XYZ file of C-alpha atoms in Angstrom:
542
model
C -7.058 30.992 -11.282
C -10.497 30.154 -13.218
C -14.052 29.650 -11.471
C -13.056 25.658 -12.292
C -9.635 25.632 -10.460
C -11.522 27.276 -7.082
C -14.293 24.775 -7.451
C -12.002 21.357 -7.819
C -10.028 23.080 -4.901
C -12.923 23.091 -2.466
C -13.949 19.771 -3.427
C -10.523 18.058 -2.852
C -9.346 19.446 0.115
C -12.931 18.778 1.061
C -12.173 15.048 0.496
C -8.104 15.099 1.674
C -9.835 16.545 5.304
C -12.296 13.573 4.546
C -9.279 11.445 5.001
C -7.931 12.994 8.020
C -10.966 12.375 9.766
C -11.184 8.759 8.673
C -7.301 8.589 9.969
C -8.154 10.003 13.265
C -10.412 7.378 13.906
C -8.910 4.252 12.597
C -5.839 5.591 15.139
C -7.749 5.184 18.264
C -7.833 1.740 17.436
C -11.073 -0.698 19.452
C -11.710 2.836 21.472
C -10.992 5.293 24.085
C -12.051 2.785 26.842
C -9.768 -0.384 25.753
C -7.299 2.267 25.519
C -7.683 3.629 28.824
C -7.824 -0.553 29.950
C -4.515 -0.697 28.377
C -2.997 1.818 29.974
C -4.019 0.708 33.221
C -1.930 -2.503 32.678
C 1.142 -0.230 33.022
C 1.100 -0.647 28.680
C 1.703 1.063 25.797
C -0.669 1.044 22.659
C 0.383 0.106 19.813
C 1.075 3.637 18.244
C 2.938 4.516 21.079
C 5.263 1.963 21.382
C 6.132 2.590 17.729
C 6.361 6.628 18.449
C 8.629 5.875 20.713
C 10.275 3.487 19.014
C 11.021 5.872 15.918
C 13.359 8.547 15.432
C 11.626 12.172 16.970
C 11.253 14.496 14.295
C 12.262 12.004 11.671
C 9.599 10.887 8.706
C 7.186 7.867 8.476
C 4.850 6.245 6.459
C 1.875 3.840 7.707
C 1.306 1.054 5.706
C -2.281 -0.075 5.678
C -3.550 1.799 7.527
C -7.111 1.392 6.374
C -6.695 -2.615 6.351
C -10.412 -4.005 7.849
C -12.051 -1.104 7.394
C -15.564 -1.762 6.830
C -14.781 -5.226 7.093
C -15.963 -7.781 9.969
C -18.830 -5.790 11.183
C -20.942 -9.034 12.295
C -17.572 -9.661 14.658
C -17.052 -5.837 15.823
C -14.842 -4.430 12.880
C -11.247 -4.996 12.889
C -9.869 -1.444 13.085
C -6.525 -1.283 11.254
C -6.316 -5.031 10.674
C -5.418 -5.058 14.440
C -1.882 -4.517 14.133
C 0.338 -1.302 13.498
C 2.965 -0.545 10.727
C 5.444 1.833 9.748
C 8.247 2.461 7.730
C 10.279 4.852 9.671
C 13.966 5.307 11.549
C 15.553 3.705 14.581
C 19.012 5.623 15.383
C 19.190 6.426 11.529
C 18.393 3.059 10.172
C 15.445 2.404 8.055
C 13.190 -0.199 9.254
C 10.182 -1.569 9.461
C 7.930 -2.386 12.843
C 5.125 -3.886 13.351
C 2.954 -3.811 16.624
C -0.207 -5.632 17.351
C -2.831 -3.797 18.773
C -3.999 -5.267 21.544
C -7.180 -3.007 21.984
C -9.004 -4.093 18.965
C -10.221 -8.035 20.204
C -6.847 -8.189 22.110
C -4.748 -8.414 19.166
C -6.424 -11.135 17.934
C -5.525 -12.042 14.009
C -8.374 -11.983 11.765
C -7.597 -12.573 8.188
C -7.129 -9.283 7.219
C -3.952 -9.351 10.247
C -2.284 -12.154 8.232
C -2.782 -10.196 5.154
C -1.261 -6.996 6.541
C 1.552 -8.960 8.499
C 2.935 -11.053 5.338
C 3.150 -7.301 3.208
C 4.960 -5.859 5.936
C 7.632 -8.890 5.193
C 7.263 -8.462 2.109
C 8.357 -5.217 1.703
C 11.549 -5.962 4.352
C 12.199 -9.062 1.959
C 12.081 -6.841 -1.372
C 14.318 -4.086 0.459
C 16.031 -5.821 3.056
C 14.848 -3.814 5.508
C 15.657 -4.996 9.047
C 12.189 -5.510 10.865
C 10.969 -4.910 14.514
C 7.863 -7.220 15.824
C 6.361 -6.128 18.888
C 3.965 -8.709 20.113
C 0.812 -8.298 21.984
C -1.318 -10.790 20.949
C -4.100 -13.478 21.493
C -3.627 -15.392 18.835
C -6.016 -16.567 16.132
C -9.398 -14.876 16.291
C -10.965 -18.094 16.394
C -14.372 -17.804 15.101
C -12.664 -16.964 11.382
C -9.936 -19.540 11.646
C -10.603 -21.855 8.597
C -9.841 -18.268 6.774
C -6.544 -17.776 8.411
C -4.648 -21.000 9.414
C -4.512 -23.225 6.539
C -3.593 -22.210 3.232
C -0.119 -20.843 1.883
C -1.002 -17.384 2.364
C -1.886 -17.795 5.798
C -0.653 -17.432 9.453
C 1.467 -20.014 8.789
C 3.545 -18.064 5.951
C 4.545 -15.586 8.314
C 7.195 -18.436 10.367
C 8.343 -19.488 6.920
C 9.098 -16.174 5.945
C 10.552 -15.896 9.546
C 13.364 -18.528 8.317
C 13.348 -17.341 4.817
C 14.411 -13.457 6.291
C 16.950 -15.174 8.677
C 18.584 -16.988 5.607
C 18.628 -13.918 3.865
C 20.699 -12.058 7.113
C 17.660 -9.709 7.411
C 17.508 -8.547 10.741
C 14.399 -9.500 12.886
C 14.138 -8.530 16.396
C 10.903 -8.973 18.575
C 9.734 -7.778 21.914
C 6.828 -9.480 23.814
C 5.064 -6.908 25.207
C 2.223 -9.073 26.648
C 0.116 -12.696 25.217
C 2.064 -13.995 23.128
C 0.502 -17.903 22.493
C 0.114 -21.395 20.237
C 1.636 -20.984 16.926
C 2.498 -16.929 17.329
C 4.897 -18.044 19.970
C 6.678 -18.964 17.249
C 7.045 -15.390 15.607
C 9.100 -14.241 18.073
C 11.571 -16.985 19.130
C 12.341 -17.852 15.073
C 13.487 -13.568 15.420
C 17.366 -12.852 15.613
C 17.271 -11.682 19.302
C 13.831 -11.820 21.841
C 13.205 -9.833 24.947
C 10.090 -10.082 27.084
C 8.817 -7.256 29.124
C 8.709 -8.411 32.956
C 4.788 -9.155 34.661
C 3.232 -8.035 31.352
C 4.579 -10.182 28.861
C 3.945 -14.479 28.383
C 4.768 -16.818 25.934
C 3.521 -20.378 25.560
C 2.383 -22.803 22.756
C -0.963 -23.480 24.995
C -2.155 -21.860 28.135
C -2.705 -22.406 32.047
C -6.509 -23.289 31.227
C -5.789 -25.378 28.319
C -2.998 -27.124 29.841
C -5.046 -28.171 32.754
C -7.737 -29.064 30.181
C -4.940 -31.269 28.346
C -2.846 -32.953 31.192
C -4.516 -31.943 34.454
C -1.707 -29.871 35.222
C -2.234 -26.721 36.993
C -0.306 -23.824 37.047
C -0.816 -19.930 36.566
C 0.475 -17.927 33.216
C 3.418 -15.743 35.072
C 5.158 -19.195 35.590
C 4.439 -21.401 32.694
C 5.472 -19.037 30.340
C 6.680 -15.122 32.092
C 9.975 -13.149 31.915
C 11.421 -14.937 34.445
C 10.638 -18.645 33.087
C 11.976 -17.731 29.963
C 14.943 -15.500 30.532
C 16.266 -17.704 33.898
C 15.209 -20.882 33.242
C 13.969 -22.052 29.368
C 16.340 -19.879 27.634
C 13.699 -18.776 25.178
C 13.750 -15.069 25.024
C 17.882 -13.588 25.539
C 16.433 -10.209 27.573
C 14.262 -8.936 30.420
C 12.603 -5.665 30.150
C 11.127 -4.261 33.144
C 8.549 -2.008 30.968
C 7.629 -1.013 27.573
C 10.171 1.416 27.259
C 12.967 -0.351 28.602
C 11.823 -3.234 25.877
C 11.981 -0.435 23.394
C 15.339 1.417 24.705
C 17.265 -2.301 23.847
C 16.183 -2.596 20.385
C 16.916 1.022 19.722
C 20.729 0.197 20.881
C 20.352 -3.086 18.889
C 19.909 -1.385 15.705
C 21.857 0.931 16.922
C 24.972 -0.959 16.714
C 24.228 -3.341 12.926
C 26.754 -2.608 10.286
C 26.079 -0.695 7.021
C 24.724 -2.067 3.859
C 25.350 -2.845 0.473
C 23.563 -0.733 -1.438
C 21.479 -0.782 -4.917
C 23.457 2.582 -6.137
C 20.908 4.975 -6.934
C 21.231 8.485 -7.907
C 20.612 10.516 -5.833
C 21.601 14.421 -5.355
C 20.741 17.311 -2.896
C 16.889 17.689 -2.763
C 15.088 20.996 -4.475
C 11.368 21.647 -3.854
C 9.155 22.200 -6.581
C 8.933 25.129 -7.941
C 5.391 25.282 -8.458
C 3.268 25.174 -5.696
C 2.524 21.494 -4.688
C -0.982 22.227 -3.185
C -1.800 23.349 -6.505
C -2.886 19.651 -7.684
C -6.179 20.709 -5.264
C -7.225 22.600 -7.681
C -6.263 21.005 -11.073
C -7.464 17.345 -10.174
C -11.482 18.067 -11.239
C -14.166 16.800 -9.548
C -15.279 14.177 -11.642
C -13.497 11.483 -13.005
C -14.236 11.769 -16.508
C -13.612 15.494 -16.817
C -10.220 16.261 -18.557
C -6.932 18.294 -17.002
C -3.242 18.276 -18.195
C -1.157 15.611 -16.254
C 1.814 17.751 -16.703
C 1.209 20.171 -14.137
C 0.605 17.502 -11.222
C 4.225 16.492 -12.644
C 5.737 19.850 -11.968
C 4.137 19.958 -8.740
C 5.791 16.761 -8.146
C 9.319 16.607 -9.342
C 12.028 18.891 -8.064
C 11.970 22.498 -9.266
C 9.566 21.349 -11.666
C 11.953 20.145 -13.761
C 11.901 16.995 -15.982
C 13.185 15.210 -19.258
C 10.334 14.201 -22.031
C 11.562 11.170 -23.334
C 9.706 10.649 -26.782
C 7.391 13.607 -26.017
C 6.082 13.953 -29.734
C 5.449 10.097 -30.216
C 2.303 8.352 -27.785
C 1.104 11.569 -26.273
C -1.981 9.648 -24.011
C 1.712 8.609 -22.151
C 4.082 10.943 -20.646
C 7.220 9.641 -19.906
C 10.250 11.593 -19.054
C 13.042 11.323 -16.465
C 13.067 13.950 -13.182
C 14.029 13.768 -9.542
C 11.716 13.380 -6.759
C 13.503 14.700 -3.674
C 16.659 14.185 -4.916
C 16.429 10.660 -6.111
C 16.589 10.325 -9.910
C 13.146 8.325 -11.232
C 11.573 7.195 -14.715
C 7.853 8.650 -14.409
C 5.288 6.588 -16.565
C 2.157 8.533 -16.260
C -1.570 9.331 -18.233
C -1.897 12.256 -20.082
C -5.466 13.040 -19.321
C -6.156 15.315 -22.364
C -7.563 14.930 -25.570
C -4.305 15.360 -28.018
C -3.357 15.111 -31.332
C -1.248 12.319 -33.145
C 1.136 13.010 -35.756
C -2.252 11.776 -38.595
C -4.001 14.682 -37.239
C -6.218 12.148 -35.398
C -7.976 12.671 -31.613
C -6.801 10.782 -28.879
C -8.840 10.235 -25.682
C -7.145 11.440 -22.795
C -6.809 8.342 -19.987
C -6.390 5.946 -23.058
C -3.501 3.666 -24.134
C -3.113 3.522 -27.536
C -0.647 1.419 -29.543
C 2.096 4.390 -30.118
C 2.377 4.895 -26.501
C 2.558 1.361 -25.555
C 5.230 1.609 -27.271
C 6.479 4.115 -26.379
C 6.192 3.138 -22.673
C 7.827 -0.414 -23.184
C 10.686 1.522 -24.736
C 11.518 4.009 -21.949
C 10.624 1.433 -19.222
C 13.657 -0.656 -20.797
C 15.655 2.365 -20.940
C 15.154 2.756 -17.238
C 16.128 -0.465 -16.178
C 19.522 -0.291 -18.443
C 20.290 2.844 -16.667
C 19.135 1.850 -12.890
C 16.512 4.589 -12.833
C 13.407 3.374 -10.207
C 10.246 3.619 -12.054
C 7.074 6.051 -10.727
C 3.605 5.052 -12.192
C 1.025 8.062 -12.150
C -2.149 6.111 -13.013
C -5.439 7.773 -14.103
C -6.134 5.533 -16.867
C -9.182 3.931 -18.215
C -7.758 1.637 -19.951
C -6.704 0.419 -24.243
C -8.297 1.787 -27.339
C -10.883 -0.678 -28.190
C -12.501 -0.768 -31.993
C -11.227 -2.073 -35.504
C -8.900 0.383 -36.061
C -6.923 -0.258 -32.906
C -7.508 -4.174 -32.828
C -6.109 -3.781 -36.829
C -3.135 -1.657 -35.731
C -2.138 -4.573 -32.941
C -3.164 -2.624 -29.498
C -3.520 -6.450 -27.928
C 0.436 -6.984 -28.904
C 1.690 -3.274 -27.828
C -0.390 -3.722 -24.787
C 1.135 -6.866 -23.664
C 4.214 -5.340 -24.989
C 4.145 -3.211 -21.953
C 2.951 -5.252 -19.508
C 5.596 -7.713 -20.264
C 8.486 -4.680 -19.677
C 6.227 -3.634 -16.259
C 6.307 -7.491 -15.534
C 10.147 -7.823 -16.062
C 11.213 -4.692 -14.333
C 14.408 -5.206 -12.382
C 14.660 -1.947 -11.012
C 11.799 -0.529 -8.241
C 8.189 0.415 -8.910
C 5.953 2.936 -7.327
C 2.687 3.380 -8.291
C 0.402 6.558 -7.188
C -3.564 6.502 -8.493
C -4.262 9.714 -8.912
C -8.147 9.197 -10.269
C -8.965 6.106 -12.693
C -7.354 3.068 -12.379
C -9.757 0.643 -15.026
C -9.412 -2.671 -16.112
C -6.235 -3.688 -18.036
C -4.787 -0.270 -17.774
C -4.604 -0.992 -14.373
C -2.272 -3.917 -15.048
C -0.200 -1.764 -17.844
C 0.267 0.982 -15.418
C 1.851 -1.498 -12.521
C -0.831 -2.334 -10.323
C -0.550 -4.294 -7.044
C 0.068 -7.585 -9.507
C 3.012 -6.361 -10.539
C 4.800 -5.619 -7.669
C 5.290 -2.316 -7.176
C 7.401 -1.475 -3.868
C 4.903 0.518 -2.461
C 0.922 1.422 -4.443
C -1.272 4.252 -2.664
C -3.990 6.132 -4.017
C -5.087 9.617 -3.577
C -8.887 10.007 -2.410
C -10.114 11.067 -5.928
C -8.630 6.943 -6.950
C -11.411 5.017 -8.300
C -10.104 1.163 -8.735
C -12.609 -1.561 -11.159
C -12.659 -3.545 -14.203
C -14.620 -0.556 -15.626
C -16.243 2.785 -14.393
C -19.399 2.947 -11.997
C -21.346 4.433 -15.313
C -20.206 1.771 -17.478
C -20.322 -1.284 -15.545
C -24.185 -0.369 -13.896
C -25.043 -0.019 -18.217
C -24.125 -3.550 -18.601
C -25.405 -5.117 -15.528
C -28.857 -3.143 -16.076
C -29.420 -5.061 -19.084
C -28.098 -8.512 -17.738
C -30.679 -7.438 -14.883
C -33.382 -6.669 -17.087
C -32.863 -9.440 -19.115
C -33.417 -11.912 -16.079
C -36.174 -10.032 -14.853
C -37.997 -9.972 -18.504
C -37.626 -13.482 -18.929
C -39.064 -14.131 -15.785
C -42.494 -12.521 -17.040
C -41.885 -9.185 -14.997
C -42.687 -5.691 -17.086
C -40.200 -3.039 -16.488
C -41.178 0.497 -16.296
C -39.170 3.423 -16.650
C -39.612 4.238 -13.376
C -38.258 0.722 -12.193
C -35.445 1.050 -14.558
C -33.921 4.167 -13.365
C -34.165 2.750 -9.661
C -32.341 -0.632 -10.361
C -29.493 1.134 -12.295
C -29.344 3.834 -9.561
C -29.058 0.699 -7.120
C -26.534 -0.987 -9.438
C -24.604 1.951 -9.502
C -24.723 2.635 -5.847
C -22.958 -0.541 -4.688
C -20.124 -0.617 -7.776
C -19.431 2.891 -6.779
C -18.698 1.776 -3.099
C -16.320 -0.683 -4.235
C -14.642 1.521 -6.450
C -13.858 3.939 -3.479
C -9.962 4.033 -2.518
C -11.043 2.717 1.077
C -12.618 -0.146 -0.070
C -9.455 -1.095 -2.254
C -6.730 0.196 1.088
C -9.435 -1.979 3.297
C -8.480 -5.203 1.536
C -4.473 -4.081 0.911
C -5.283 -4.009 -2.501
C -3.432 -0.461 -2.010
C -0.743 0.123 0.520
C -2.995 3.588 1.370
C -4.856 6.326 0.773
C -3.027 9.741 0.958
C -2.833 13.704 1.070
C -1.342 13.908 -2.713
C 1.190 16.392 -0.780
C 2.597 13.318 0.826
C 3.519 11.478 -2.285
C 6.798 12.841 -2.431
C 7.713 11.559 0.863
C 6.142 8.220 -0.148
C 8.154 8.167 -3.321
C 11.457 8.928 -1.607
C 10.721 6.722 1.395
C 10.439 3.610 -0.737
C 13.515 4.512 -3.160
C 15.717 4.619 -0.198
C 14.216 0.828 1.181
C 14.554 0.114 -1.962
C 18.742 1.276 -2.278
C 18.803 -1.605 0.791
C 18.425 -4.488 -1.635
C 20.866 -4.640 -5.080
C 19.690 -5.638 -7.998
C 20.654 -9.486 -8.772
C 19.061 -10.245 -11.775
C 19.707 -8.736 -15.413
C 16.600 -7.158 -17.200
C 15.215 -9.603 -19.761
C 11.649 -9.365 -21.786
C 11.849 -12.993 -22.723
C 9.994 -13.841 -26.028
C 7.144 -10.837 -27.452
C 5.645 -10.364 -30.884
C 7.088 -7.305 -32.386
């Protein structure tokens, strides 16, 4: 290994244990001493309701987990979006759960919480995943309402999607592990099957103090709306559980008992490890974003035995696209080729840079995939088309949409993984979070913008400048450097992988040795849901 591989090693792990440290502290949720509250209600936190919920020993992803971070500091941060969720196993069957946290404002839903909640349906909608809500909640954080009740995308959304899931025969089961009020009473009771956990749990459209507010009627919480109100006497919830882990024992022999699927069909085979060593990417990815390195070996540290399939590998070189099997499953991988190479003219081509031969080349294969019911895996590190004469003469604006129309119409499932640049339209070409990938997560050297932090400061220096010039100011040197250094400074922050997981514009930010398990994860949700619809790229311009 060279001086450079030892030096991009240090610096990535450096940021991968920058990760771990950001994990460990989104976990503890609003803090040891809520948590330590909690417990003393005879409760379970979120996490470990879900850890017990979940097959010991068997694999998991977190979805979101970064959602709110940085976010709502004026209101006391919103740690996680306030609510917990995982992809994992319950007796063998893949589901997904989702738990409030009631430590972080009481489980109170910010926006961010609606945001989070509707792409955890989402994904059990796309892979008909049966879904497990488990309900400890406040309600509305009401000093942000007017951001989360109203509009289609809002609170409300999640009920629809409640009857939309039921139509569907996705399962839904909920357990009301403690408040459980106004319009997310509804969440629960528009599930399959409801159980509320006895002294701790309460469900009612309004409370004891605004019911005596409303019709002077007074009564205490345990009665309006307890275990034993709605399991003897309302009807409402169909079990009593006498703890948290009784609640969670019945779903487990719920799920325990649902009938197989239909499935998508596939390939898959016995799993092989990679042949190369996987923590090798440490080592190739380089430090900075602009510096070059040969996408191919993150691919054989990827794939099974390090084996795959070039498809076209002579034609559109900026694009690699071959066929290979990523624990087993069989997958179309779309990815940047972040070299300079050579076209078949003799002519340079910027690494990171989608040029009309491999648009084409892309749009070509990602058909190919569909035909033959191959689930497609994006590695992005792209900055984006060839811009210039040349290209805009050779039709890069028609081979580009080319491609995004095949992304766009892609009947079989998408997974996207930023690995380091993820720019502008490339972004879109390379199936990003508008295109509906099953599951998008970036690795901590992702950078997501319209344009680079160097690139976009350039042009907003001189927009800056301009408006400062024209207001009479002079502009030294000197005051030059320090507004582009300031420019730079806040597009960089929001070109960070946190800020993009904060706001789910990413389902995460992960070790690249988890991608794997991501990948395979998501195929297998996926394999829940057949496809229904043909493959069809509608009109282009050829």
């Amino acid at each position: 290994m060279d001086i450079n591989f030892n030096k991009n090693e240090d610096y990535n792990k450096l940021k991968v244990a920058e990760l771990k440290t950001k994990l460990l502290k989104v976990y503890k949720g609003g803090g040891e001493k809520r948590i330590e509250k909690h417990h003393a209600k005879g409760k379970l936190t979120a996490r470990e309701r879900i850890n017990y919920l979940l097959d010991s020993n068997a694999k998991s992803i977190e979805i979101s987990a970064f959602a709110g971070d940085g976010m709502y500091a004026e209101h006391g941060g919103c740690p996680s979006g306030g609510v917990v969720i995982k992809i994992g196993y319950i007796k063998g069957k893949q589901c997904v759960v989702v738990a409030n946290d009631a430590t972080v404002k009481a489980g109170a839903w910010f926006p961010i919480t609606g945001k989070k909640n509707l792409r955890a349906q989402e994904i059990s909608i796309e892979n008909r995943l049966p879904i497990i809500y488990l309900v400890d909640s406040a309600g509305v954080y009401l000093p942000l309402q007017d951001e989360i009740f109203p509009d289609k995308e809002h609170f409300g959304r999640i009920f629809r999607n409640n009857a939309i899931m039921s139509s569907m025969g996705i399962t839904q089961i909920s357990a009301i592990m403690g408040s459980c009020v106004a319009g997310g009473a509804y969440l629960p009771i528009m599930s399959d099957e409801a159980m509320i956990v006895d002294k701790t749990g309460s469900i009612f459209l309004a409370g004891s103090y605004l019911v005596k507010a409303a019709i002077g009627e007074s009564i205490d919480n345990e009665t309006l709306g307890g275990a034993s109100t709605h399991c003897e006497i309302s009807g409402v919830t169909d079990y009593k559980a006498k703890d948290d882990k009784d609640a969670l024992d019945r779903i487990k022999n719920i799920i325990d008992k649902i009938g197989d699927f239909d499935k998508a069909g596939y390939n898959r085979v016995a799993s092989k490890n990679p042949e190369e060593n996987p923590e090798d990417i440490y080592g190739i990815l380089p430090e900075k974003r602009h510096d070059q390195y040969d996408m191919y070996e993150v691919i054989k540290r990827l794939v099974d035995k390090s084996e795959f399939d070039e498809y076209k590998a002579d034609y559109g070189k900026t694009l690699i696209t071959a066929y290979a099997r990523i624990d087993g499953w069989a997958v179309g991988i779309v990815a940047n080729q972040r070299k300079v190479v050579k076209n078949a003219k003799g002519e340079m081509q910027f690494g990171g840079v989608i040029y009309s031969d491999s648009a084409d080349k892309a749009t070509r294969f990602i058909a190919n995939c569909n035909q033959k019911k191959i689930p497609l895996v994006f590695l992005q590190d792209v900055t984006g088309f060839m811009v210039g004469s040349k290209s805009e003469h050779g039709g890069i604006i028609k081979d580009g949409a080319k491609m995004v129309n095949a992304v766009s119409n892609s009947v079989v499932p998408k997974f996207t993984i930023i690995i380091g640049n993820s720019y502008g339209a490339g972004n879109y070409a390379m199936c990003g979070k508008a295109y509906d990938p099953r599951l998008i997560v970036a690795w901590p050297s992702a950078e997501l913008a319209v344009m680079s932090g160097n690139s976009a400061a350039k042009v907003l220096l001189q927009i800056e400048k301009a408006s400062l010039i024209k207001q009479g100011k002079k502009i030294t040197k000197k005051d030059e450097d320090e507004l582009y250094n300031a420019i730079k400074y806040r597009y960089d922050t929001q070109t960070s992988p946190y800020y993009a997981a904060s706001r789910i514009w990413t389902d995460g930010v992960i070790d690249p040795l988890d991608t794997r398990t991501w990948v395979s994860m998501g195929i297998e949700a996926a394999n829940h849901a057949p496809i229904e619809k043909k493959f069809n790229l509608g009109v282009i311009q050829v």
